[in-house]
């Protein structure tokens, strides 16, 4: 996709690798897409695949062979030839006398899953990954107005865990999404799922049944993206603050060499308006100091096998599975409460599911037992 020379004449529209295998030089997304459209034919951009009336003739023309040879090739290479000639069998049923070690291991895992509520992670992750990859492939919108236009750009973005996740912060993208070049930055901002947005403030040991009035996302709506010297701030709501101001003032205070940093409104820009480097780490910041590295790993044109329903984008295509924190008591259910200074718990902090938390800390009438502080806990595995 990226060349090593000749980008200067294209005005920075063609990506050129500045550091081999790491990232490209700066390119303008919209101009890059325009160059593609100028150099490709209409058939290359078409989203409705043309079906040849005589398939053998088309194969013969492409391969430069006779019609008889082409017809035989189409038959031998047909999808039907991939099917077993024997009677159809249920792929979910594994025979007892299977000689394949992998099948015997899978059979034991499936039997174990039926005997306990704890789902085997291998089977669950395998199913989850397949569903993520295939749930939107080839989808068409019911409303023709939502059909993606020919020549639309797709950008693939890796969104990494917040830097507070020491275990994953350097190399674990927890979301991979596809966005359209014509989509606004705010659409990506609204689609990013982060446990920080679901946090609930307050101490609830005296009234655990009282529902929190707000989550963090409702209270703190400010956020920004940083791309190539520009902070794109979310200013859609009156209560939104310019989170980049402190950074810009720090940069300008001692001439730290970052150049002239600028600000813009996130809601006024699409991805086609951006100048970016493919493979370079950028930043998304929300909740004041929750920072996510974002890397654009690919830019390409839409093709007919993609999901062509515009309303489904940004489209989540991959998600990292994160282990959930289990209740300290039952070791089975996901924690919903965390306690501090708890006279009834063996460690501080201590995590409990809702049932165990109430059984241990309150009597039958709901009166508090012992001394402790209780806070609602949102597990990072919530988005699994």
Coordinates of N, CA, C and O in Angstrom, one line a residue, residues 10-153:
X10 N 2.8 14.1 -5.2 CA 1.4 13.9 -4.9 C 1.0 14.8 -3.8 O -0.2 14.7 -3.3
X11 N 1.8 15.7 -3.3 CA 1.5 16.6 -2.3 C 1.2 16.0 -1.0 O 0.3 16.4 -0.2
X12 N 1.9 14.9 -0.6 CA 1.7 14.3 0.7 C 0.5 13.4 0.7 O 0.0 13.0 1.8
X13 N -0.1 13.0 -0.4 CA -1.3 12.2 -0.4 C -0.9 10.7 -0.4 O -1.7 9.9 0.0
X14 N 0.2 10.3 -0.9 CA 0.6 8.9 -1.0 C 1.5 8.6 0.2 O 2.5 9.3 0.5
X15 N 1.2 7.5 1.0 CA 2.0 7.2 2.2 C 3.4 6.7 1.8 O 3.5 5.9 0.9
X16 N 4.4 7.2 2.5 CA 5.7 6.8 2.3 C 6.3 6.5 3.6 O 6.1 7.2 4.6
X17 N 6.9 5.3 3.8 CA 7.4 4.9 5.1 C 8.6 5.7 5.5 O 9.6 5.7 4.9
X18 N 8.4 6.3 6.7 CA 9.5 7.1 7.2 C 10.5 6.2 8.0 O 11.7 6.3 7.9
X19 N 9.9 5.3 8.8 CA 10.6 4.3 9.5 C 10.1 2.9 9.0 O 9.0 2.6 9.2
X20 N 11.0 2.1 8.4 CA 10.5 0.9 7.8 C 9.7 0.0 8.8 O 10.2 -0.2 9.9
X21 N 8.6 -0.5 8.4 CA 7.7 -1.4 9.1 C 7.1 -0.8 10.4 O 6.6 -1.5 11.2
X22 N 7.3 0.5 10.6 CA 6.7 1.2 11.7 C 5.5 2.1 11.4 O 4.4 1.9 11.8
X23 N 5.8 3.2 10.7 CA 4.8 4.1 10.3 C 5.2 4.8 9.0 O 6.3 4.8 8.6
X24 N 4.2 5.5 8.4 CA 4.4 6.2 7.1 C 4.7 7.7 7.5 O 4.6 8.1 8.6
X25 N 5.0 8.4 6.4 CA 5.1 9.8 6.5 C 3.6 10.4 6.6 O 2.7 9.6 6.3
X26 N 3.5 11.6 6.9 CA 2.1 12.2 7.0 C 1.4 12.2 5.6 O 2.0 12.5 4.6
X27 N 0.2 11.8 5.6 CA -0.6 11.8 4.4 C -2.0 12.4 4.7 O -2.5 12.2 5.9
X28 N -2.6 13.0 3.8 CA -4.0 13.5 3.9 C -5.0 12.5 3.5 O -4.9 12.0 2.3
X29 N -5.9 12.0 4.4 CA -6.7 10.9 4.1 C -7.6 11.2 2.9 O -7.7 10.3 2.0
X30 N -8.3 12.3 2.8 CA -9.1 12.6 1.7 C -8.4 12.6 0.3 O -8.9 12.1 -0.7
X31 N -7.2 13.2 0.3 CA -6.4 13.3 -0.9 C -6.0 11.9 -1.4 O -5.9 11.6 -2.5
X32 N -5.6 11.1 -0.4 CA -5.2 9.7 -0.7 C -6.4 9.0 -1.4 O -6.2 8.3 -2.4
X33 N -7.6 9.1 -0.8 CA -8.7 8.5 -1.5 C -9.0 9.0 -2.8 O -9.4 8.3 -3.8
X34 N -8.8 10.3 -3.0 CA -9.1 10.9 -4.4 C -8.1 10.4 -5.4 O -8.5 10.2 -6.6
X35 N -6.8 10.1 -5.0 CA -5.9 9.5 -6.0 C -6.3 8.1 -6.4 O -6.1 7.7 -7.5
X36 N -6.8 7.4 -5.5 CA -7.3 6.0 -5.8 C -8.4 6.1 -6.9 O -8.4 5.4 -7.8
X37 N -9.4 7.0 -6.6 CA -10.5 7.1 -7.5 C -10.1 7.6 -8.9 O -10.7 7.2 -9.9
X38 N -9.0 8.4 -9.0 CA -8.5 8.9 -10.3 C -7.9 7.8 -11.1 O -7.9 7.8 -12.3
X39 N -7.2 6.8 -10.4 CA -6.4 5.8 -11.1 C -7.1 4.5 -11.2 O -6.6 3.6 -11.9
X40 N -8.3 4.3 -10.7 CA -9.0 3.1 -10.8 C -10.2 3.3 -11.7 O -10.8 4.4 -11.8
X41 N -10.6 2.2 -12.4 CA -11.8 2.2 -13.3 C -13.0 2.1 -12.5 O -13.0 1.6 -11.3
X42 N -14.2 2.4 -13.1 CA -15.5 2.3 -12.5 C -15.7 0.9 -12.0 O -16.3 0.6 -10.9
X43 N -15.3 -0.1 -12.8 CA -15.6 -1.5 -12.4 C -14.8 -1.9 -11.1 O -15.2 -2.8 -10.4
X44 N -13.6 -1.3 -10.9 CA -12.9 -1.6 -9.7 C -13.5 -1.0 -8.5 O -13.3 -1.5 -7.4
X45 N -14.3 0.0 -8.6 CA -14.9 0.7 -7.5 C -16.3 0.2 -7.3 O -16.9 0.4 -6.2
X46 N -16.9 -0.6 -8.2 CA -18.3 -1.0 -8.2 C -18.5 -1.9 -7.0 O -17.7 -2.8 -6.6
X47 N -19.7 -1.8 -6.3 CA -20.1 -2.6 -5.2 C -21.0 -3.7 -5.6 O -21.4 -4.5 -4.7
X48 N -21.5 -3.7 -6.8 CA -22.3 -4.8 -7.3 C -21.5 -5.6 -8.3 O -21.3 -5.1 -9.4
X49 N -21.1 -6.8 -7.9 CA -20.2 -7.6 -8.7 C -20.9 -8.0 -10.0 O -22.1 -8.5 -10.0
X50 N -20.2 -7.9 -11.1 CA -20.8 -8.3 -12.4 C -20.7 -9.8 -12.5 O -19.6 -10.3 -12.4
X51 N -21.8 -10.4 -12.9 CA -21.8 -11.9 -13.0 C -21.8 -12.2 -14.5 O -22.7 -11.8 -15.2
X52 N -20.8 -12.9 -15.0 CA -20.7 -13.2 -16.4 C -21.7 -14.3 -16.7 O -21.9 -15.2 -16.0
X53 N -22.4 -14.1 -17.9 CA -23.4 -15.1 -18.3 C -22.7 -16.4 -18.6 O -23.3 -17.5 -18.3
X54 N -21.6 -16.4 -19.2 CA -20.9 -17.7 -19.5 C -19.6 -17.7 -18.6 O -18.6 -17.1 -19.0
X55 N -19.7 -18.4 -17.5 CA -18.5 -18.3 -16.5 C -17.3 -19.0 -17.1 O -16.2 -18.5 -16.9
X56 N -17.5 -20.1 -17.9 CA -16.4 -20.8 -18.5 C -15.6 -19.9 -19.5 O -14.4 -19.9 -19.6
X57 N -16.4 -19.1 -20.3 CA -15.8 -18.2 -21.2 C -14.9 -17.1 -20.5 O -13.8 -16.8 -21.0
X58 N -15.4 -16.6 -19.4 CA -14.7 -15.6 -18.6 C -13.4 -16.2 -18.1 O -12.3 -15.6 -18.1
X59 N -13.4 -17.4 -17.5 CA -12.2 -18.1 -17.0 C -11.2 -18.4 -18.1 O -10.0 -18.2 -18.0
X60 N -11.7 -18.8 -19.3 CA -10.9 -19.1 -20.4 C -10.1 -17.8 -20.9 O -9.0 -17.8 -21.2
X61 N -10.9 -16.7 -20.9 CA -10.3 -15.4 -21.3 C -9.2 -15.0 -20.3 O -8.1 -14.5 -20.7
X62 N -9.5 -15.1 -19.0 CA -8.5 -14.7 -18.0 C -7.2 -15.6 -18.0 O -6.1 -15.1 -17.8
X63 N -7.4 -16.9 -18.2 CA -6.3 -17.8 -18.1 C -5.6 -18.1 -19.5 O -4.6 -18.7 -19.5
X64 N -6.3 -17.7 -20.5 CA -5.8 -18.0 -21.9 C -5.8 -19.5 -22.2 O -4.8 -19.9 -22.8
X65 N -6.8 -20.2 -21.8 CA -6.9 -21.6 -22.1 C -8.2 -21.9 -22.9 O -9.0 -21.0 -23.1
X66 N -8.4 -23.1 -23.3 CA -9.6 -23.5 -24.0 C -10.8 -23.5 -23.2 O -10.8 -23.6 -21.9
X67 N -12.0 -23.5 -23.8 CA -13.3 -23.6 -23.1 C -13.4 -24.9 -22.3 O -13.9 -24.9 -21.2
X68 N -13.0 -26.0 -22.9 CA -13.2 -27.3 -22.2 C -12.3 -27.3 -21.0 O -12.8 -27.8 -19.9
X69 N -11.1 -26.8 -21.0 CA -10.2 -26.8 -19.9 C -10.8 -25.8 -18.8 O -10.7 -26.1 -17.6
X70 N -11.3 -24.7 -19.2 CA -11.9 -23.7 -18.3 C -13.1 -24.3 -17.6 O -13.3 -24.1 -16.3
X71 N -13.9 -25.0 -18.3 CA -15.1 -25.7 -17.7 C -14.7 -26.7 -16.6 O -15.3 -26.8 -15.6
X72 N -13.6 -27.5 -17.0 CA -13.2 -28.5 -16.0 C -12.6 -27.8 -14.8 O -12.8 -28.3 -13.6
X73 N -11.9 -26.7 -15.0 CA -11.3 -26.0 -13.8 C -12.4 -25.5 -12.9 O -12.3 -25.5 -11.7
X74 N -13.4 -24.9 -13.5 CA -14.5 -24.4 -12.7 C -15.2 -25.5 -11.9 O -15.6 -25.3 -10.7
X75 N -15.3 -26.7 -12.5 CA -15.9 -27.8 -11.7 C -15.0 -28.3 -10.6 O -15.5 -28.5 -9.5
X76 N -13.7 -28.5 -10.9 CA -12.8 -29.0 -9.9 C -12.6 -28.0 -8.7 O -12.5 -28.4 -7.6
X77 N -12.6 -26.7 -9.1 CA -12.4 -25.7 -8.0 C -13.7 -25.1 -7.4 O -13.6 -24.2 -6.7
X78 N -14.8 -25.8 -7.7 CA -16.1 -25.3 -7.2 C -16.1 -25.5 -5.6 O -15.5 -26.4 -5.1
X79 N -16.9 -24.7 -5.0 CA -17.1 -24.8 -3.5 C -17.7 -26.1 -3.2 O -17.4 -26.7 -2.1
X80 N -18.5 -26.7 -4.1 CA -19.1 -27.9 -3.8 C -18.1 -29.1 -3.6 O -18.4 -30.1 -2.9
X81 N -17.0 -28.9 -4.2 CA -15.9 -30.0 -4.1 C -15.3 -30.0 -2.7 O -14.6 -31.0 -2.4
X82 N -15.5 -29.0 -1.9 CA -15.0 -28.9 -0.6 C -15.8 -29.8 0.4 O -15.4 -30.0 1.5
X83 N -17.0 -30.1 0.0 CA -17.9 -30.9 0.9 C -17.6 -32.4 0.8 O -17.1 -32.9 -0.2
X84 N -17.8 -33.0 2.0 CA -17.5 -34.5 2.1 C -18.5 -35.2 1.2 O -19.7 -34.9 1.2
X85 N -18.0 -36.2 0.5 CA -18.9 -37.1 -0.3 C -19.8 -37.9 0.5 O -20.9 -38.4 0.1
X86 N -19.4 -38.2 1.8 CA -20.3 -39.0 2.7 C -21.5 -38.2 3.1 O -21.7 -37.0 2.8
X87 N -22.4 -38.9 3.8 CA -23.6 -38.3 4.3 C -23.2 -37.2 5.2 O -22.3 -37.2 6.0
X88 N -24.1 -36.1 5.2 CA -23.8 -35.0 6.1 C -23.9 -35.4 7.6 O -24.8 -36.1 8.0
X89 N -22.9 -34.9 8.3 CA -22.8 -35.1 9.8 C -22.9 -33.8 10.5 O -22.4 -32.8 10.0
X90 N -23.4 -33.9 11.7 CA -23.5 -32.7 12.5 C -22.0 -32.4 13.0 O -21.4 -33.2 13.7
X91 N -21.5 -31.2 12.7 CA -20.1 -30.9 13.1 C -19.9 -30.7 14.6 O -18.8 -30.7 15.1
X92 N -21.1 -30.5 15.3 CA -21.0 -30.3 16.7 C -20.9 -31.6 17.5 O -20.5 -31.6 18.7
X93 N -21.1 -32.7 16.8 CA -21.1 -34.0 17.5 C -19.7 -34.6 17.2 O -19.3 -34.8 16.1
X94 N -19.0 -34.9 18.3 CA -17.6 -35.5 18.2 C -17.8 -37.0 18.5 O -18.2 -37.4 19.6
X95 N -17.3 -37.9 17.6 CA -17.5 -39.3 17.8 C -16.6 -39.8 19.0 O -15.5 -39.2 19.2
X96 N -17.0 -40.9 19.6 CA -16.2 -41.4 20.7 C -14.9 -42.0 20.3 O -13.9 -41.9 21.1
X97 N -14.8 -42.6 19.1 CA -13.6 -43.2 18.7 C -12.7 -42.4 17.8 O -11.9 -42.9 17.0
X98 N -12.8 -41.1 18.0 CA -12.0 -40.2 17.1 C -10.5 -40.4 17.5 O -10.1 -40.5 18.6
X99 N -9.7 -40.4 16.4 CA -8.3 -40.6 16.6 C -7.5 -39.3 16.7 O -6.3 -39.3 16.9
X100 N -8.2 -38.2 16.5 CA -7.6 -36.9 16.5 C -7.5 -36.4 18.0 O -8.5 -36.2 18.6
X101 N -6.3 -36.1 18.4 CA -6.1 -35.6 19.8 C -6.9 -34.3 20.0 O -7.5 -34.1 21.1
X102 N -6.8 -33.4 19.1 CA -7.5 -32.1 19.3 C -9.0 -32.3 19.5 O -9.6 -31.5 20.3
X103 N -9.6 -33.2 18.7 CA -11.0 -33.4 18.9 C -11.3 -34.0 20.3 O -12.3 -33.7 20.9
X104 N -10.5 -34.9 20.7 CA -10.7 -35.5 22.1 C -10.6 -34.4 23.2 O -11.4 -34.4 24.1
X105 N -9.6 -33.5 23.0 CA -9.5 -32.4 24.0 C -10.7 -31.5 23.9 O -11.3 -31.1 25.0
X106 N -11.2 -31.2 22.7 CA -12.4 -30.4 22.6 C -13.6 -31.1 23.2 O -14.4 -30.4 23.9
X107 N -13.7 -32.4 23.0 CA -14.9 -33.1 23.5 C -14.9 -33.0 25.1 O -15.9 -32.8 25.7
X108 N -13.7 -33.2 25.7 CA -13.6 -33.1 27.2 C -14.0 -31.7 27.6 O -14.7 -31.5 28.7
X109 N -13.6 -30.7 26.9 CA -13.9 -29.3 27.3 C -15.4 -29.0 27.2 O -15.9 -28.4 28.0
X110 N -16.0 -29.5 26.1 CA -17.4 -29.3 26.0 C -18.2 -30.1 27.1 O -19.2 -29.5 27.6
X111 N -17.8 -31.3 27.4 CA -18.4 -32.0 28.5 C -18.3 -31.3 29.8 O -19.2 -31.2 30.6
X112 N -17.1 -30.7 30.1 CA -16.9 -30.0 31.3 C -17.7 -28.7 31.4 O -18.2 -28.3 32.4
X113 N -18.0 -28.1 30.2 CA -18.8 -26.9 30.2 C -20.2 -27.2 30.5 O -20.9 -26.4 31.1
X114 N -20.7 -28.4 30.2 CA -22.1 -28.8 30.5 C -22.3 -29.1 31.9 O -23.4 -29.0 32.5
X115 N -21.2 -29.4 32.6 CA -21.3 -29.8 34.0 C -21.2 -28.6 35.0 O -21.5 -28.8 36.2
X116 N -20.7 -27.5 34.6 CA -20.5 -26.4 35.5 C -20.9 -25.1 34.8 O -20.9 -25.0 33.6
X117 N -21.1 -24.1 35.6 CA -21.5 -22.8 35.0 C -20.3 -22.0 34.6 O -20.4 -21.0 33.9
X118 N -19.1 -22.5 35.0 CA -17.9 -21.8 34.6 C -17.5 -22.2 33.2 O -17.2 -23.4 32.9
X119 N -17.7 -21.3 32.2 CA -17.5 -21.6 30.8 C -16.0 -21.7 30.5 O -15.2 -20.9 30.9
X120 N -15.6 -22.8 29.8 CA -14.2 -22.9 29.4 C -13.8 -21.8 28.5 O -14.5 -21.5 27.5
X121 N -12.7 -21.1 28.8 CA -12.3 -19.9 28.1 C -12.0 -20.2 26.6 O -12.3 -19.3 25.7
X122 N -11.4 -21.3 26.4 CA -11.0 -21.6 25.0 C -12.1 -21.7 24.1 O -12.2 -21.1 23.0
X123 N -13.2 -22.5 24.4 CA -14.3 -22.6 23.6 C -15.1 -21.2 23.5 O -15.5 -20.9 22.4
X124 N -15.1 -20.5 24.6 CA -15.9 -19.3 24.6 C -15.2 -18.2 23.7 O -15.8 -17.5 22.9
X125 N -13.8 -18.2 23.8 CA -13.1 -17.2 23.0 C -13.2 -17.6 21.5 O -13.3 -16.7 20.6
X126 N -13.1 -18.9 21.2 CA -13.2 -19.3 19.8 C -14.5 -18.9 19.2 O -14.6 -18.3 18.1
X127 N -15.6 -19.1 19.9 CA -16.9 -18.7 19.4 C -17.1 -17.2 19.3 O -17.6 -16.7 18.3
X128 N -16.6 -16.5 20.3 CA -16.7 -15.1 20.3 C -15.9 -14.4 19.2 O -16.4 -13.5 18.5
X129 N -14.7 -14.9 18.9 CA -13.9 -14.4 17.8 C -14.6 -14.6 16.5 O -14.6 -13.7 15.6
X130 N -15.1 -15.8 16.3 CA -15.8 -16.1 15.0 C -17.0 -15.1 14.8 O -17.2 -14.6 13.7
X131 N -17.8 -14.9 15.9 CA -19.0 -14.1 15.8 C -18.6 -12.7 15.5 O -19.3 -12.0 14.7
X132 N -17.5 -12.2 16.1 CA -17.1 -10.8 15.9 C -16.7 -10.6 14.4 O -16.9 -9.6 13.8
X133 N -16.0 -11.6 13.8 CA -15.5 -11.5 12.5 C -16.6 -11.6 11.4 O -16.4 -11.0 10.3
X134 N -17.6 -12.3 11.7 CA -18.6 -12.6 10.7 C -20.0 -12.0 10.8 O -20.8 -12.1 9.9
X135 N -20.2 -11.3 11.9 CA -21.6 -10.9 12.2 C -22.1 -9.9 11.2 O -23.3 -9.8 11.0
X136 N -21.2 -9.1 10.6 CA -21.7 -8.0 9.7 C -21.2 -8.2 8.3 O -21.5 -7.4 7.4
X137 N -20.5 -9.3 8.0 CA -20.0 -9.5 6.6 C -21.1 -9.6 5.6 O -22.0 -10.3 5.7
X138 N -21.0 -8.7 4.6 CA -21.9 -8.7 3.4 C -23.3 -8.2 3.7 O -24.2 -8.3 2.9
X139 N -23.5 -7.5 4.9 CA -24.8 -7.0 5.2 C -25.2 -5.8 4.3 O -24.3 -5.0 4.0
X140 N -26.4 -5.8 3.9 CA -27.0 -4.7 3.1 C -28.0 -4.0 3.9 O -28.8 -4.6 4.7
X141 N -28.1 -2.6 3.8 CA -29.2 -1.9 4.6 C -30.6 -2.1 4.0 O -30.7 -2.3 2.8
X142 N -31.6 -2.1 4.9 CA -32.9 -2.2 4.4 C -33.4 -0.9 3.7 O -34.1 -0.9 2.7
X143 N -32.8 0.2 4.2 CA -33.1 1.5 3.6 C -32.0 1.8 2.6 O -30.8 2.0 3.0
X144 N -32.3 2.0 1.3 CA -31.3 2.3 0.3 C -30.5 3.5 0.6 O -29.3 3.7 0.2
X145 N -31.1 4.4 1.4 CA -30.4 5.7 1.7 C -29.2 5.4 2.6 O -28.3 6.3 2.7
X146 N -29.1 4.3 3.3 CA -28.0 4.0 4.2 C -27.0 3.2 3.5 O -26.0 2.7 4.2
X147 N -27.1 2.9 2.2 CA -26.1 2.2 1.5 C -24.8 3.0 1.3 O -24.8 4.2 0.9
X148 N -23.7 2.4 1.6 CA -22.4 3.1 1.5 C -22.1 3.3 0.0 O -22.3 2.5 -0.8
X149 N -21.5 4.5 -0.3 CA -21.3 4.9 -1.7 C -20.0 4.2 -2.2 O -19.1 3.9 -1.4
X150 N -20.0 4.0 -3.5 CA -18.8 3.5 -4.1 C -17.6 4.5 -3.9 O -17.8 5.7 -4.0
X151 N -16.4 3.9 -3.7 CA -15.2 4.7 -3.5 C -15.1 5.2 -2.0 O -14.1 6.0 -1.8
X152 N -15.9 4.8 -1.1 CA -15.8 5.2 0.3 C -14.5 4.6 0.9 O -14.1 3.5 0.6
X153 N -13.9 5.4 1.7 CA -12.7 4.9 2.4 C -13.0 4.2 3.7 O -13.9 4.6 4.5

